XYZ file of C-alpha atoms in Angstrom:
738
model
C 97.823 96.387 71.392
C 101.250 96.620 72.540
C 103.150 93.023 71.692
C 104.757 90.905 74.142
C 108.049 92.042 75.219
C 111.500 90.076 74.679
C 113.582 90.404 77.792
C 117.220 89.679 78.205
C 117.812 88.463 81.828
C 121.374 87.040 82.684
C 122.142 84.183 85.838
C 123.733 87.054 87.967
C 120.688 89.428 87.830
C 118.454 86.893 88.107
C 120.323 85.006 91.210
C 121.900 88.063 92.742
C 119.719 91.357 92.398
C 116.984 91.075 89.771
C 117.939 94.875 89.100
C 114.711 95.965 90.923
C 114.795 99.530 92.101
C 111.872 100.035 93.891
C 112.524 97.448 96.640
C 113.572 94.323 95.049
C 112.265 90.668 94.527
C 114.364 87.709 93.956
C 113.112 84.150 93.001
C 115.920 81.828 93.847
C 115.786 78.049 92.366
C 114.063 76.721 95.280
C 111.067 78.594 94.665
C 109.798 75.869 92.389
C 109.169 73.856 95.343
C 106.299 76.365 95.747
C 104.393 75.246 92.913
C 103.392 71.701 93.625
C 100.109 70.507 91.966
C 97.017 69.292 93.924
C 97.677 71.087 96.883
C 94.692 72.300 98.890
C 94.438 75.394 101.027
C 95.950 75.118 104.563
C 93.861 75.730 107.452
C 96.402 77.144 109.637
C 99.444 78.828 107.749
C 101.651 78.834 111.094
C 101.739 75.053 111.245
C 103.102 74.782 107.864
C 106.545 73.428 107.373
C 108.539 76.155 105.975
C 111.978 76.433 104.031
C 113.621 79.670 103.800
C 115.908 79.817 101.006
C 116.485 83.602 100.265
C 115.729 86.997 101.476
C 112.808 87.180 99.685
C 110.544 84.027 99.562
C 110.018 81.165 101.739
C 107.944 78.180 100.537
C 106.293 75.409 102.763
C 106.271 71.873 101.749
C 102.456 72.237 101.039
C 103.544 74.315 97.800
C 102.497 77.891 99.510
C 104.467 80.923 98.560
C 105.363 83.486 101.049
C 106.633 86.707 99.529
C 108.694 89.225 101.643
C 107.382 92.632 100.478
C 110.687 95.039 100.876
C 108.963 98.680 100.462
C 107.340 100.306 103.369
C 103.515 100.040 103.414
C 101.886 103.301 104.296
C 98.375 102.622 102.800
C 99.261 102.899 99.182
C 98.874 99.320 98.787
C 102.301 98.207 97.440
C 102.224 95.188 99.901
C 99.405 93.788 97.711
C 100.172 95.209 93.958
C 104.202 94.223 94.126
C 103.491 90.557 94.396
C 100.796 90.853 92.069
C 103.069 91.475 89.346
C 105.224 88.196 90.030
C 102.490 86.092 90.446
C 101.127 87.224 87.218
C 103.957 86.364 85.279
C 104.919 82.928 87.081
C 101.511 82.362 86.935
C 100.976 81.071 90.470
C 97.230 81.157 91.743
C 97.136 84.157 93.598
C 95.263 82.317 96.491
C 98.027 80.662 97.007
C 100.494 83.605 97.437
C 101.108 85.139 100.930
C 102.853 88.357 101.595
C 104.980 89.427 104.631
C 106.692 92.573 105.547
C 110.501 92.227 105.182
C 112.849 94.218 107.454
C 115.733 96.559 106.165
C 118.110 94.593 104.140
C 120.401 96.593 102.099
C 122.045 93.481 100.681
C 119.137 92.161 98.907
C 116.783 95.026 98.420
C 117.372 98.517 96.896
C 114.871 101.724 97.483
C 113.277 100.484 100.651
C 111.496 103.606 100.434
C 107.745 104.673 100.596
C 107.569 108.098 98.790
C 107.156 109.531 95.248
C 104.453 107.379 94.051
C 107.340 105.331 92.181
C 107.137 101.957 93.631
C 104.785 100.337 91.181
C 106.595 102.372 88.270
C 109.959 101.126 88.836
C 108.902 97.501 89.904
C 107.008 97.090 86.770
C 109.363 95.357 84.693
C 111.809 93.861 87.008
C 109.233 92.135 89.067
C 107.288 90.639 85.905
C 110.943 89.512 84.431
C 111.596 87.482 87.456
C 108.434 85.909 87.497
C 108.831 85.048 83.626
C 112.259 83.699 84.257
C 111.396 81.290 86.652
C 108.389 80.215 84.727
C 110.401 79.411 81.784
C 112.888 77.349 83.652
C 110.220 75.520 84.877
C 109.076 74.842 81.113
C 112.524 74.097 80.245
C 112.918 71.515 82.783
C 109.156 69.839 81.743
C 110.462 69.973 77.856
C 113.489 68.231 79.040
C 111.902 65.415 80.933
C 109.720 64.602 78.130
C 112.494 64.721 75.465
C 110.255 67.788 73.756
C 111.259 71.094 72.927
C 110.169 74.018 75.192
C 108.444 75.532 72.505
C 105.910 72.870 72.379
C 105.088 73.407 75.968
C 103.355 76.243 78.043
C 102.530 76.931 81.705
C 99.242 78.256 83.451
C 98.228 78.068 87.227
C 101.225 76.328 88.237
C 100.718 73.494 85.390
C 103.120 72.967 82.154
C 101.521 71.354 79.563
C 102.647 69.834 76.271
C 101.063 70.074 73.277
C 100.077 66.584 72.866
C 97.975 67.036 76.558
C 100.802 65.633 78.951
C 100.875 67.867 82.172
C 103.334 68.343 85.067
C 102.987 70.373 88.120
C 105.891 72.798 88.761
C 106.601 70.857 91.682
C 107.333 67.460 89.569
C 110.275 69.153 87.898
C 111.445 71.578 90.584
C 114.666 69.434 91.111
C 115.437 69.560 87.186
C 114.621 73.288 86.896
C 117.338 74.061 89.732
C 119.953 72.659 87.745
C 119.081 74.357 84.518
C 120.845 77.452 82.836
C 118.901 80.735 83.649
C 117.287 81.843 80.250
C 118.748 85.320 79.060
C 115.478 85.894 76.978
C 112.286 85.703 78.351
C 108.861 86.809 76.918
C 106.634 88.834 79.065
C 103.122 88.525 78.778
C 100.864 90.752 76.480
C 98.618 93.046 78.998
C 95.474 90.957 77.102
C 96.720 87.651 78.673
C 96.646 89.155 82.257
C 94.822 87.458 84.844
C 95.862 88.899 88.062
C 97.181 92.549 87.072
C 94.201 94.615 86.055
C 91.769 92.525 88.880
C 90.272 93.855 91.897
C 92.428 92.467 94.572
C 91.815 92.898 98.429
C 94.286 94.279 100.691
C 96.753 91.661 101.939
C 96.214 93.008 105.091
C 92.389 93.833 105.321
C 91.653 90.859 107.659
C 94.294 91.791 110.168
C 93.244 95.326 109.915
C 89.631 95.048 110.586
C 90.122 92.479 113.241
C 92.488 94.498 115.275
C 95.483 91.983 114.842
C 98.708 93.661 115.743
C 100.538 95.432 112.589
C 100.967 99.002 113.238
C 104.097 100.586 115.392
C 101.946 101.408 118.260
C 101.031 97.615 118.341
C 104.542 96.348 118.733
C 105.718 94.914 122.284
C 108.433 93.130 123.651
C 109.225 91.538 127.202
C 110.517 94.224 129.672
C 109.709 97.043 127.360
C 109.311 100.459 129.111
C 107.683 103.653 127.494
C 109.176 107.163 126.774
C 107.748 110.621 126.224
C 109.813 113.378 124.818
C 109.439 117.229 126.216
C 110.704 119.212 123.133
C 110.989 122.973 122.953
C 107.327 124.648 122.940
C 108.676 127.151 120.366
C 111.083 126.449 116.747
C 114.303 128.411 117.619
C 114.438 127.580 121.424
C 116.689 125.216 123.276
C 116.276 123.918 127.039
C 117.977 126.068 129.738
C 116.951 124.157 132.872
C 114.152 121.963 134.191
C 112.612 120.717 137.598
C 111.748 116.720 137.394
C 110.585 116.493 141.029
C 106.733 116.705 140.420
C 107.333 114.062 137.435
C 109.345 111.582 139.477
C 106.830 111.435 142.060
C 104.063 110.362 139.860
C 103.109 106.623 140.154
C 104.570 104.567 137.286
C 107.461 107.221 136.372
C 110.808 105.281 136.375
C 113.316 107.894 135.223
C 113.840 111.465 134.031
C 116.639 111.953 131.361
C 117.893 114.305 128.886
C 118.774 113.505 125.200
C 120.220 115.833 122.315
C 123.914 116.142 122.759
C 124.707 112.525 120.476
C 122.660 114.113 117.959
C 124.295 117.376 117.932
C 127.719 115.391 117.603
C 126.359 113.580 114.475
C 125.057 117.067 112.853
C 128.398 118.723 113.900
C 130.334 116.071 112.009
C 128.236 116.220 108.963
C 127.022 112.565 109.429
C 123.376 113.464 109.001
C 121.547 112.582 105.622
C 118.747 114.281 104.199
C 116.106 112.510 106.317
C 117.430 114.239 109.264
C 115.134 117.504 110.257
C 115.612 118.334 113.669
C 116.447 120.674 116.361
C 119.850 120.896 118.283
C 118.164 121.540 121.688
C 118.359 119.088 124.624
C 115.142 117.298 125.329
C 113.533 115.951 128.516
C 112.578 112.284 128.470
C 110.491 110.597 131.133
C 110.528 106.754 131.164
C 107.450 105.039 132.544
C 105.624 101.748 132.999
C 102.768 102.942 130.234
C 102.225 105.285 127.609
C 100.034 107.550 129.785
C 102.045 107.265 132.914
C 104.881 108.864 130.725
C 102.552 111.466 129.099
C 101.583 112.608 132.851
C 105.325 112.812 133.732
C 105.857 114.982 130.838
C 103.259 117.344 131.637
C 104.385 117.438 135.220
C 108.243 118.698 133.809
C 108.640 122.326 134.740
C 111.093 123.307 132.062
C 112.783 126.580 131.043
C 113.442 127.707 127.641
C 115.590 130.352 126.149
C 115.687 131.714 122.345
C 118.368 131.350 120.095
C 119.207 133.598 117.163
C 117.289 131.620 114.897
C 113.725 132.294 116.402
C 113.868 135.845 114.321
C 113.494 133.916 110.955
C 109.830 132.972 112.009
C 108.756 136.004 112.447
C 106.785 138.455 109.744
C 107.024 135.287 107.328
C 104.387 136.502 105.213
C 106.320 140.020 104.690
C 109.386 138.101 103.995
C 107.948 135.913 101.243
C 105.969 139.121 99.491
C 109.463 140.849 99.667
C 110.854 137.873 97.973
C 108.429 138.050 95.199
C 108.521 141.962 94.812
C 112.434 141.661 94.551
C 114.900 140.686 91.968
C 117.314 138.103 93.624
C 115.164 134.892 92.507
C 117.131 132.039 90.588
C 115.676 131.372 87.214
C 114.862 127.691 86.783
C 113.891 127.689 83.328
C 113.676 130.629 80.426
C 112.091 129.967 77.259
C 111.892 132.709 74.585
C 112.013 136.356 75.715
C 109.570 136.969 78.547
C 110.649 140.588 79.488
C 110.254 141.064 75.890
C 106.673 139.726 75.635
C 105.643 141.521 78.753
C 107.089 144.794 77.575
C 105.005 144.392 74.334
C 101.620 143.134 75.862
C 98.556 144.989 75.477
C 97.403 143.374 78.614
C 98.986 141.719 81.800
C 97.358 139.652 84.199
C 98.857 139.111 87.699
C 97.910 137.293 90.771
C 99.449 136.168 93.816
C 98.569 133.146 95.777
C 99.458 131.755 99.329
C 99.345 128.990 101.260
C 100.205 128.219 104.839
C 102.034 125.732 106.621
C 100.537 122.448 107.325
C 101.115 119.405 109.922
C 100.832 115.945 108.599
C 98.285 114.936 111.096
C 98.808 111.068 110.241
C 96.355 108.881 112.136
C 99.145 107.480 114.243
C 101.087 109.432 115.985
C 104.881 109.181 115.815
C 106.576 106.328 117.574
C 109.442 103.675 117.368
C 110.596 100.867 119.493
C 114.377 100.654 120.457
C 116.185 97.903 121.932
C 120.253 98.908 122.279
C 122.403 96.280 123.295
C 125.946 95.428 122.753
C 125.251 92.676 120.443
C 122.830 94.710 118.092
C 120.414 97.746 117.667
C 116.604 96.562 117.297
C 114.579 99.072 115.830
C 110.896 98.408 115.032
C 108.114 100.692 113.795
C 106.638 102.869 111.160
C 109.170 104.668 108.746
C 109.025 105.399 105.597
C 113.063 105.899 104.760
C 114.072 102.881 106.944
C 117.747 103.080 105.102
C 118.429 106.622 105.907
C 117.266 106.287 109.499
C 119.384 103.282 109.998
C 122.494 105.225 108.579
C 121.480 108.148 111.196
C 121.281 105.759 114.092
C 124.669 104.063 113.012
C 126.372 107.649 113.487
C 124.462 108.370 116.439
C 125.269 105.627 118.363
C 128.749 104.959 116.997
C 128.021 101.577 115.907
C 128.605 99.452 112.345
C 125.635 99.923 109.907
C 125.852 95.888 110.407
C 124.417 96.141 113.883
C 121.388 98.153 112.901
C 118.603 95.637 112.645
C 115.577 97.424 111.599
C 112.101 96.006 111.191
C 109.156 97.665 109.446
C 105.565 97.740 110.924
C 102.658 98.743 108.788
C 102.071 102.563 109.072
C 98.948 104.534 110.211
C 99.610 107.181 107.600
C 102.770 108.859 106.337
C 101.899 111.698 103.951
C 105.734 112.433 103.922
C 105.913 113.119 107.728
C 107.592 109.608 108.271
C 110.312 110.489 105.632
C 111.996 112.020 108.568
C 113.394 110.059 111.333
C 113.589 111.919 114.373
C 111.467 109.819 116.052
C 113.454 106.958 115.446
C 116.594 108.874 116.305
C 115.104 109.698 119.813
C 114.032 106.004 120.409
C 117.494 104.716 119.911
C 119.124 107.434 121.963
C 116.864 106.654 124.702
C 117.545 103.205 124.677
C 121.053 103.645 124.894
C 121.058 105.745 127.737
C 118.598 103.572 130.076
C 120.081 100.414 128.885
C 116.429 99.144 128.341
C 114.124 98.208 125.379
C 111.638 101.138 125.078
C 108.927 102.487 122.898
C 108.847 106.396 122.474
C 105.559 107.411 121.685
C 104.242 110.929 120.819
C 101.132 112.245 121.581
C 98.665 114.207 119.238
C 99.908 117.571 120.539
C 103.669 116.386 120.360
C 102.764 115.739 116.561
C 101.197 118.674 115.730
C 103.260 121.123 117.593
C 107.014 119.524 117.393
C 107.168 118.020 113.780
C 107.782 118.684 110.427
C 105.492 120.724 108.072
C 104.795 121.654 104.480
C 106.460 125.076 104.041
C 104.332 128.172 103.805
C 104.679 129.482 100.270
C 103.540 132.108 98.062
C 103.309 132.243 94.091
C 103.184 135.062 91.843
C 101.847 134.371 88.449
C 101.670 136.767 85.311
C 100.569 136.272 81.475
C 100.806 139.059 78.921
C 98.198 139.092 76.377
C 98.784 140.605 72.856
C 95.975 140.559 70.386
C 93.912 138.414 72.153
C 96.748 135.836 72.742
C 98.803 134.572 75.250
C 102.309 135.248 74.584
C 104.128 135.132 78.018
C 104.068 133.497 81.211
C 106.065 134.038 84.371
C 105.825 131.993 87.590
C 107.605 132.968 90.521
C 107.767 131.107 94.018
C 108.842 132.311 97.392
C 108.797 129.340 100.075
C 109.811 129.023 103.674
C 113.373 126.948 103.607
C 112.797 126.366 99.881
C 110.449 123.958 97.657
C 110.758 124.466 93.877
C 111.701 120.798 92.631
C 113.778 120.645 89.452
C 111.360 118.901 87.700
C 108.353 121.341 87.854
C 109.720 124.166 85.673
C 109.228 121.083 82.927
C 105.516 120.519 83.698
C 102.820 122.335 81.972
C 102.620 125.083 80.523
C 106.307 124.676 79.772
C 106.414 124.277 75.725
C 102.645 125.190 75.372
C 103.947 129.015 75.796
C 106.330 130.561 73.616
C 108.120 133.057 76.381
C 107.917 131.053 79.656
C 110.007 131.661 82.565
C 110.246 129.983 86.218
C 112.082 131.640 89.377
C 112.093 130.848 92.799
C 113.811 131.898 96.217
C 113.349 131.239 99.880
C 114.455 132.324 103.481
C 115.470 129.780 106.125
C 113.577 129.318 109.161
C 113.967 127.251 112.329
C 110.504 125.774 111.638
C 111.443 122.297 110.508
C 109.867 121.672 106.826
C 109.961 118.817 104.384
C 107.701 116.529 102.120
C 104.048 116.745 102.527
C 101.700 114.737 100.373
C 102.268 115.235 96.523
C 105.468 117.540 97.524
C 106.031 120.963 95.360
C 102.851 120.479 93.672
C 100.133 120.318 96.493
C 99.891 124.080 96.416
C 101.073 124.956 93.119
C 98.529 123.211 91.051
C 95.784 124.987 92.634
C 97.630 128.480 91.998
C 97.887 127.614 88.671
C 94.723 125.849 87.674
C 92.673 128.966 88.980
C 94.762 131.325 87.293
C 94.235 129.635 84.191
C 90.447 129.701 84.868
C 90.669 133.270 85.249
C 93.107 133.650 82.328
C 90.333 132.092 80.029
C 87.720 134.313 81.644
C 89.810 137.480 80.894
C 90.484 136.280 77.277
C 86.742 135.988 76.664
C 87.502 132.116 75.607
C 86.169 128.592 76.671
C 88.443 127.252 79.511
C 88.400 123.698 78.035
C 89.277 125.047 74.567
C 92.080 127.307 75.657
C 93.886 124.210 77.551
C 93.335 121.970 74.530
C 94.943 124.844 72.372
C 97.535 125.215 74.633
C 98.354 121.447 74.654
C 98.119 121.485 71.056
C 100.841 124.174 71.232
C 103.101 121.850 73.139
C 102.583 118.892 70.671
C 103.852 121.352 67.846
C 106.600 122.267 69.719
C 108.299 119.187 70.299
C 110.715 119.744 73.527
C 112.771 117.070 75.607
C 112.767 119.323 78.336
C 109.171 118.734 79.391
C 108.066 115.874 81.613
C 104.476 115.565 80.915
C 102.644 114.243 77.941
C 100.386 116.943 75.928
C 98.654 113.859 74.487
C 97.716 112.405 77.401
C 96.787 115.565 79.204
C 94.360 116.259 76.392
C 93.149 112.672 76.945
C 92.099 113.042 80.586
C 90.583 116.201 79.794
C 88.474 115.113 77.043
C 87.469 112.180 79.537
C 86.558 114.481 82.390
C 84.716 116.721 80.291
C 82.673 113.460 78.924
C 81.994 112.187 82.078
C 80.920 115.142 84.180
C 78.662 116.569 81.713
C 80.926 119.705 81.627
C 78.833 122.613 81.176
C 75.539 120.736 80.954
C 75.052 120.652 84.870
C 71.465 120.917 86.203
C 70.165 124.213 87.976
C 71.926 124.716 91.015
C 74.968 123.145 90.321
C 77.989 124.860 89.411
C 81.357 123.226 88.180
C 84.951 123.967 88.243
C 87.985 122.341 86.138
C 90.942 121.736 86.806
C 93.882 119.384 84.824
C 97.421 118.581 85.809
C 100.272 116.305 85.588
C 102.743 115.413 88.517
C 104.412 112.262 89.817
C 104.425 110.594 86.617
C 100.386 110.561 85.983
C 97.964 113.066 84.002
C 94.485 113.832 85.903
C 91.692 116.002 85.012
C 88.977 116.736 87.778
C 85.623 118.650 87.606
C 84.149 119.520 90.873
C 80.457 119.968 91.455
C 79.270 122.404 93.925
C 75.654 123.665 95.269
C 75.423 126.497 97.559
C 73.591 125.459 100.821
C 72.592 128.519 103.177
C 75.089 130.524 101.357
C 77.988 128.048 102.279
C 79.613 125.898 99.259
C 78.998 122.197 99.460
C 81.189 120.092 97.286
C 78.575 117.342 96.012
C 80.787 115.449 93.514
C 84.152 115.225 91.889
C 84.691 113.597 88.562
C 88.325 111.991 88.118
C 89.971 111.035 85.223
C 93.236 109.437 85.483
C 95.809 108.325 82.851
C 98.246 106.199 84.940
C 99.059 103.692 82.071
C 98.142 99.780 83.214
C 96.262 99.945 86.222
C 97.408 96.868 88.597
C 94.733 96.663 91.102
C 91.846 98.643 90.224
C 90.430 98.578 93.855
C 93.480 99.858 95.424
C 93.656 102.469 92.534
C 90.131 103.699 93.327
C 91.224 103.922 96.988
C 94.066 105.956 96.389
C 92.480 108.355 93.960
C 89.409 108.988 96.350
C 91.482 109.660 99.063
C 93.960 112.119 97.401
C 90.789 114.051 95.989
C 89.250 114.299 99.494
C 92.166 114.921 101.537
C 93.181 117.880 98.655
C 89.665 119.552 99.027
C 90.036 119.202 102.640
C 93.335 120.980 103.228
C 92.541 123.326 100.383
C 89.213 124.524 102.024
C 89.850 124.202 105.832
C 93.045 123.443 106.767
C 95.021 126.680 108.558
C 98.346 126.578 110.596
C 101.023 129.106 111.307
C 103.639 130.078 113.902
C 103.705 133.094 116.312
C 107.269 133.866 117.819
C 107.819 129.874 116.641
C 104.974 128.895 118.425
C 102.346 126.464 116.766
C 98.791 127.971 116.033
C 97.095 124.745 116.935
C 98.028 121.762 118.985
C 94.692 119.467 118.186
C 91.812 118.726 116.293
C 89.600 121.388 118.216
C 91.389 124.227 116.800
C 92.704 122.600 113.529
C 90.260 121.717 111.061
C 90.075 118.795 108.703
C 87.532 117.800 106.489
C 84.336 116.088 108.017
C 82.518 113.201 106.904
C 79.638 115.463 105.858
C 82.307 117.462 103.786
C 83.240 114.619 101.544
C 82.167 114.495 97.887
C 81.092 111.665 96.048
C 84.145 110.738 93.825
C 83.475 109.510 90.320
C 86.883 107.688 88.930
C 87.399 107.255 85.254
C 90.605 105.614 83.565
C 92.232 106.230 80.328
C 92.516 102.771 79.038
C 95.878 101.968 77.373
C 99.033 99.655 77.427
C 101.615 102.134 78.739
C 103.364 100.919 81.666
C 102.063 102.127 84.818
C 102.532 105.054 87.160
C 101.731 106.153 90.720
C 98.608 107.092 92.332
C 99.361 107.768 95.997
C 99.709 111.666 94.942
C 98.876 112.565 91.674
C 95.099 113.283 92.324
C 95.604 115.622 95.368
C 96.880 118.716 93.602
C 94.383 119.223 91.040
C 91.342 118.965 93.431
C 91.872 122.197 95.259
C 91.462 124.458 92.041
C 88.423 122.588 90.732
C 86.548 123.335 93.985
C 87.747 126.922 94.034
C 86.951 127.483 90.055
C 83.357 125.887 90.961
C 83.214 128.471 94.004
C 83.948 131.478 91.566
C 81.032 130.041 89.236
C 78.556 130.163 92.358
C 80.059 133.283 94.015
C 81.880 135.442 91.844
C 84.737 135.631 94.196
C 88.209 134.642 92.918
C 90.393 132.946 95.670
C 93.846 133.645 96.023
C 94.740 132.333 99.763
C 94.122 128.941 101.508
C 92.375 127.893 103.586
C 89.609 128.997 100.939
C 86.708 128.931 103.531
C 88.746 131.650 105.685
C 88.486 133.952 102.822
C 85.164 133.438 101.647
C 83.646 135.293 104.597
C 80.913 132.922 105.090
C 79.538 132.338 108.287
C 78.195 128.540 108.359
C 80.493 125.636 107.368
C 78.521 122.676 106.202
C 79.268 119.278 107.701
């Protein structure tokens, strides 16, 4: 058991910033008014008399605490789990805590981002430290009131107790506590003493979600608001030449038709865009109407003429271009250990395979939308976005307004998966409102989202291993990706340090198709490629798949290397746990198993897929998942994240296909784009490695290994190795279960 931590916490860090990199939370002195004893649960929170004392917390006279959650909530659960951290160390009963979404506030919060599975990892110590410091000040105040030493006192559930049995509620000493010095050393709880962390805790929004209360961007309305639908180029690489809006203007409910785009071109030309700006340069036609449906009808009535620009050529023959990259010698070397060329030259045998994956749209449940009201006083923005600060910066440049004029309120998001990292829909809403001088809600249709969005880039990997005297002597990974993909840390993932001669190379070509992060960026396809390759490599060597992986990880343990991101010991741990819990190698007749082990986004995961063949078609029955993410803050939320990641990974790996012909997307709705169906989803059996290591993320790490676990099981059942996604397209099977 890890001992309690002694933390250093200055007055400045306590009062000013709390040093919380993942979103921030500050407990001010007036927090202590929140902790009065003997207060019954109110019936109607809206009738309480609240006192706002800083950007993070407001307190009612009845002692209830409302914590403003700074980070965007996209279903990953941070709106629940982050407040759990501070409530734990403060020792406030969880039932007395209420959570509210904070607006964008760059002065009081930092890293108001939803992405990378980093929120809990970065918040772990700062949030707990803030709560522990507040509690210690209360204890010190009670001790002073009693005239005893603070070491003789303890606090729990909002009550301070002296060793002789005297008690005081937090509210009884709040005024005294507010005048005391902020302690610079506080003790964080030992994990064995947690009462909130580690407990199944319901989503703080669950009642509002199931009863249909307004939480999401599409729910937001304001008096006098109009609706906008945007007609964008039908093909990437095209620009608007002319349009006829007469038919649209004649439709009921249509108020106006305008064009936008010039302001954004000026931002791009001036170099004022940031990384979240992935957008074309064409003008767009916008229909303004009294309702979403009327705006959609008006947009469909526009007769527009589009012309190609030179970039369209880059959307042609992408498969040939990617393969040419892999065949060439102009890739950038990302990591090179030992002498790979020598290992391959001296090999008895070389196993080399090429793996291919298509573009993928994000297909969030809630289409892109945003509200904007641009007035001389301020720019008010409301909606679902994963990167509010980056979006506000671009809107500031777009409208030539001070950043302080931009007020952005975040709603809950009906899915993100990386799509809402990019703020094109925010910029459109802001430019439309500035043009029409009215509050407006820009709403995209499903077809808009699927055909004019941001996509996971199509990519190919070529993986080769050299074999000498029955041993793996070298490993080379090459990546070719539309618009680029290889992330700097991936060369430091497994099997780095596990194979002496190891090299990673990558290259790309530029395309006018807008690409970006898609759930578990960089690794979502790489894991499938590498883990199916290792399965085939074990068969080629004639050795046990599990033992091969354990031996390679043992090599990494015996070859300490500061330039690796994963822990060999923790990967071995999840592998052992998955093997044990899945009954690996002992499945009943008719069940075929496949294994995948992977590290990404700071977490270690192993998965075993069980499939059966039904009428010649693979049916995934169960996936056993072993996860090492350190301390699990909210097991209920963690299980949901793990299961969702596995099912999402299987669905896109098996069924989802997307591409472009002359810049035109191949699908525009779910009748032609295959997402996983309910009948195709497996049971997911989750197991955690128990330890007291600081927690890491869960929104993404279980998606990447899922595809390889299924592909390896399919090989066991059919004898067919799968190299190209979606796998069902390349099994040449007639039926799909579901």
